[in-house]
PDB file of C-alpha atoms in Angstrom:
ATOM      1  CA  MET A  19      81.084  57.551  74.160  1.00 50.00           C
ATOM      2  CA  SER A  20      80.458  59.569  77.233  1.00 65.00           C
ATOM      3  CA  ALA A  21      80.484  63.527  76.955  1.00 76.00           C
ATOM      4  CA  CYS A  22      80.019  66.544  79.533  1.00 83.00           C
ATOM      5  CA  PHE A  23      78.969  70.202  79.397  1.00 79.00           C
ATOM      6  CA  SER A  24      78.700  72.568  82.142  1.00 83.00           C
ATOM      7  CA  GLY A  25      77.686  76.133  82.251  1.00 85.00           C
ATOM      8  CA  VAL A  26      74.820  78.673  84.151  1.00 84.00           C
ATOM      9  CA  LEU A  27      71.352  79.464  83.973  1.00 84.00           C
ATOM     10  CA  GLN A  28      69.781  83.034  84.458  1.00 83.00           C
ATOM     11  CA  ASP A  29      66.527  83.694  85.001  1.00 85.00           C
ATOM     12  CA  SER A  30      65.344  84.185  81.398  1.00 87.00           C
ATOM     13  CA  HIS A  31      61.891  85.892  82.778  1.00 90.00           C
ATOM     14  CA  THR A  32      63.141  88.565  85.177  1.00 88.00           C
ATOM     15  CA  GLY A  33      66.761  88.771  84.232  1.00 79.00           C
ATOM     16  CA  ASP A  34      67.790  87.933  87.476  1.00 79.00           C
ATOM     17  CA  LYS A  35      71.627  87.789  87.804  1.00 74.00           C
ATOM     18  CA  THR A  36      71.386  84.916  90.538  1.00 76.00           C
ATOM     19  CA  GLU A  37      73.422  82.099  88.586  1.00 82.00           C
ATOM     20  CA  VAL A  38      72.427  78.498  88.765  1.00 86.00           C
ATOM     21  CA  PRO A  39      75.352  76.241  87.774  1.00 90.00           C
ATOM     22  CA  PHE A  40      74.030  73.168  85.716  1.00 91.00           C
ATOM     23  CA  LYS A  41      75.740  70.161  83.863  1.00 94.00           C
ATOM     24  CA  VAL A  42      74.268  68.085  81.240  1.00 94.00           C
ATOM     25  CA  GLU A  43      76.048  64.515  80.567  1.00 95.00           C
ATOM     26  CA  LEU A  44      75.866  62.055  77.633  1.00 94.00           C
ATOM     27  CA  SER A  45      76.234  58.332  79.187  1.00 92.00           C
ATOM     28  CA  ASP A  46      78.248  55.480  77.386  1.00 89.00           C
ATOM     29  CA  ARG A  47      74.748  54.514  76.700  1.00 89.00           C
ATOM     30  CA  GLY A  48      73.179  57.384  74.924  1.00 90.00           C
ATOM     31  CA  THR A  49      71.283  58.652  77.303  1.00 95.00           C
ATOM     32  CA  LEU A  50      71.634  62.465  78.109  1.00 96.00           C
ATOM     33  CA  TRP A  51      70.941  63.809  81.800  1.00 97.00           C
ATOM     34  CA  PHE A  52      70.560  66.882  83.450  1.00 96.00           C
ATOM     35  CA  LYS A  53      71.322  68.508  86.435  1.00 96.00           C
ATOM     36  CA  ALA A  54      71.193  71.875  88.151  1.00 94.00           C
ATOM     37  CA  SER A  55      73.100  72.735  91.508  1.00 94.00           C
ATOM     38  CA  GLY A  56      70.883  72.259  94.338  1.00 96.00           C
ATOM     39  CA  TYR A  57      68.635  69.389  92.460  1.00 96.00           C
ATOM     40  CA  GLY A  58      68.687  66.071  92.609  1.00 97.00           C
ATOM     41  CA  ASP A  59      67.008  62.665  92.623  1.00 97.00           C
ATOM     42  CA  CYS A  60      65.733  60.317  95.517  1.00 96.00           C
ATOM     43  CA  GLY A  61      68.558  57.610  94.606  1.00 96.00           C
ATOM     44  CA  SER A  62      71.451  59.930  94.998  1.00 97.00           C
ATOM     45  CA  ALA A  63      73.635  61.832  97.552  1.00 97.00           C
ATOM     46  CA  ASP A  64      73.381  65.468  97.466  1.00 96.00           C
ATOM     47  CA  GLY A  65      75.273  66.967  94.852  1.00 94.00           C
ATOM     48  CA  PHE A  66      75.540  63.917  92.307  1.00 94.00           C
ATOM     49  CA  GLY A  67      71.685  63.441  91.556  1.00 96.00           C
ATOM     50  CA  PHE A  68      70.261  64.093  87.817  1.00 97.00           C
ATOM     51  CA  PRO A  69      66.621  64.710  87.812  1.00 98.00           C
ATOM     52  CA  VAL A  70      65.990  65.053  84.403  1.00 98.00           C
ATOM     53  CA  LYS A  71      67.087  62.281  81.572  1.00 98.00           C
ATOM     54  CA  VAL A  72      66.386  62.227  77.824  1.00 98.00           C
ATOM     55  CA  GLU A  73      66.425  59.185  76.019  1.00 97.00           C
ATOM     56  CA  TRP A  74      65.783  57.150  73.005  1.00 96.00           C
ATOM     57  CA  TYR A  75      63.634  54.052  73.780  1.00 95.00           C
ATOM     58  CA  GLU A  76      61.448  51.865  71.759  1.00 94.00           C
ATOM     59  CA  GLY A  77      61.763  54.077  68.772  1.00 94.00           C
ATOM     60  CA  GLN A  78      60.560  57.421  70.434  1.00 96.00           C
ATOM     61  CA  LEU A  79      62.387  60.261  72.164  1.00 97.00           C
ATOM     62  CA  TRP A  80      61.413  60.722  75.756  1.00 98.00           C
ATOM     63  CA  VAL A  81      62.126  63.049  78.479  1.00 98.00           C
ATOM     64  CA  LEU A  82      61.736  61.786  81.951  1.00 98.00           C
ATOM     65  CA  VAL A  83      61.951  64.272  85.264  1.00 98.00           C
ATOM     66  CA  TRP A  84      62.060  63.276  88.654  1.00 98.00           C
ATOM     67  CA  GLY A  85      60.164  66.290  89.966  1.00 98.00           C
ATOM     68  CA  ASN A  86      60.120  64.965  93.691  1.00 98.00           C
ATOM     69  CA  ILE A  87      63.570  64.126  94.949  1.00 98.00           C
ATOM     70  CA  ASN A  88      61.464  62.016  97.458  1.00 98.00           C
ATOM     71  CA  SER A  89      59.969  59.664  94.256  1.00 97.00           C
ATOM     72  CA  GLU A  90      62.168  56.860  93.157  1.00 97.00           C
ATOM     73  CA  ASP A  91      60.340  56.821  89.908  1.00 98.00           C
ATOM     74  CA  PRO A  92      59.505  59.596  87.254  1.00 98.00           C
ATOM     75  CA  THR A  93      56.924  62.478  88.245  1.00 98.00           C
ATOM     76  CA  HIS A  94      56.717  62.827  84.481  1.00 98.00           C
ATOM     77  CA  LYS A  95      57.161  60.912  81.646  1.00 98.00           C
ATOM     78  CA  ILE A  96      56.775  63.008  77.895  1.00 98.00           C
ATOM     79  CA  SER A  97      57.083  61.200  74.713  1.00 98.00           C
ATOM     80  CA  LEU A  98      58.476  63.688  72.033  1.00 98.00           C
ATOM     81  CA  SER A  99      56.563  62.353  69.407  1.00 96.00           C
ATOM     82  CA  GLY A 100      54.430  64.641  68.272  1.00 95.00           C
ATOM     83  CA  ALA A 101      56.821  67.113  68.332  1.00 96.00           C
ATOM     84  CA  ARG A 102      58.761  65.634  65.512  1.00 95.00           C
ATOM     85  CA  GLU A 103      58.972  68.057  62.194  1.00 94.00           C
ATOM     86  CA  SER A 104      57.194  65.121  60.176  1.00 93.00           C
ATOM     87  CA  GLU A 105      53.960  66.019  62.305  1.00 94.00           C
ATOM     88  CA  ARG A 106      54.001  69.360  61.509  1.00 94.00           C
ATOM     89  CA  LYS A 107      50.435  70.662  59.980  1.00 92.00           C
ATOM     90  CA  GLU A 108      50.582  72.556  56.761  1.00 88.00           C
ATOM     91  CA  ASN A 109      48.412  76.164  57.008  1.00 83.00           C
ATOM     92  CA  ASP A 110      46.228  76.581  54.289  1.00 67.00           C
ATOM     93  CA  GLU A 111      46.735  80.416  54.394  1.00 56.00           C
TER      94      GLU A 111
END
């Protein structure tokens, strides 16, 4: 199953009305890809790259970011295992 969602981002800090179109795709393999207009990755032609990937890999949820369009490898690999709700510490208040 693949799915696609698109929309427009606005500056959440300044309220700037400059709009940045974006697209999110869910691949047949269950990987979520994100792109914004004017941003891409090393291996794709302009307008076709997805610099953010969310995947389930070896039992963990990961976010991979290609923060440098000249790098074939992701510049950031973030495990979200510490963000699991089951990891929340109880307050003793």
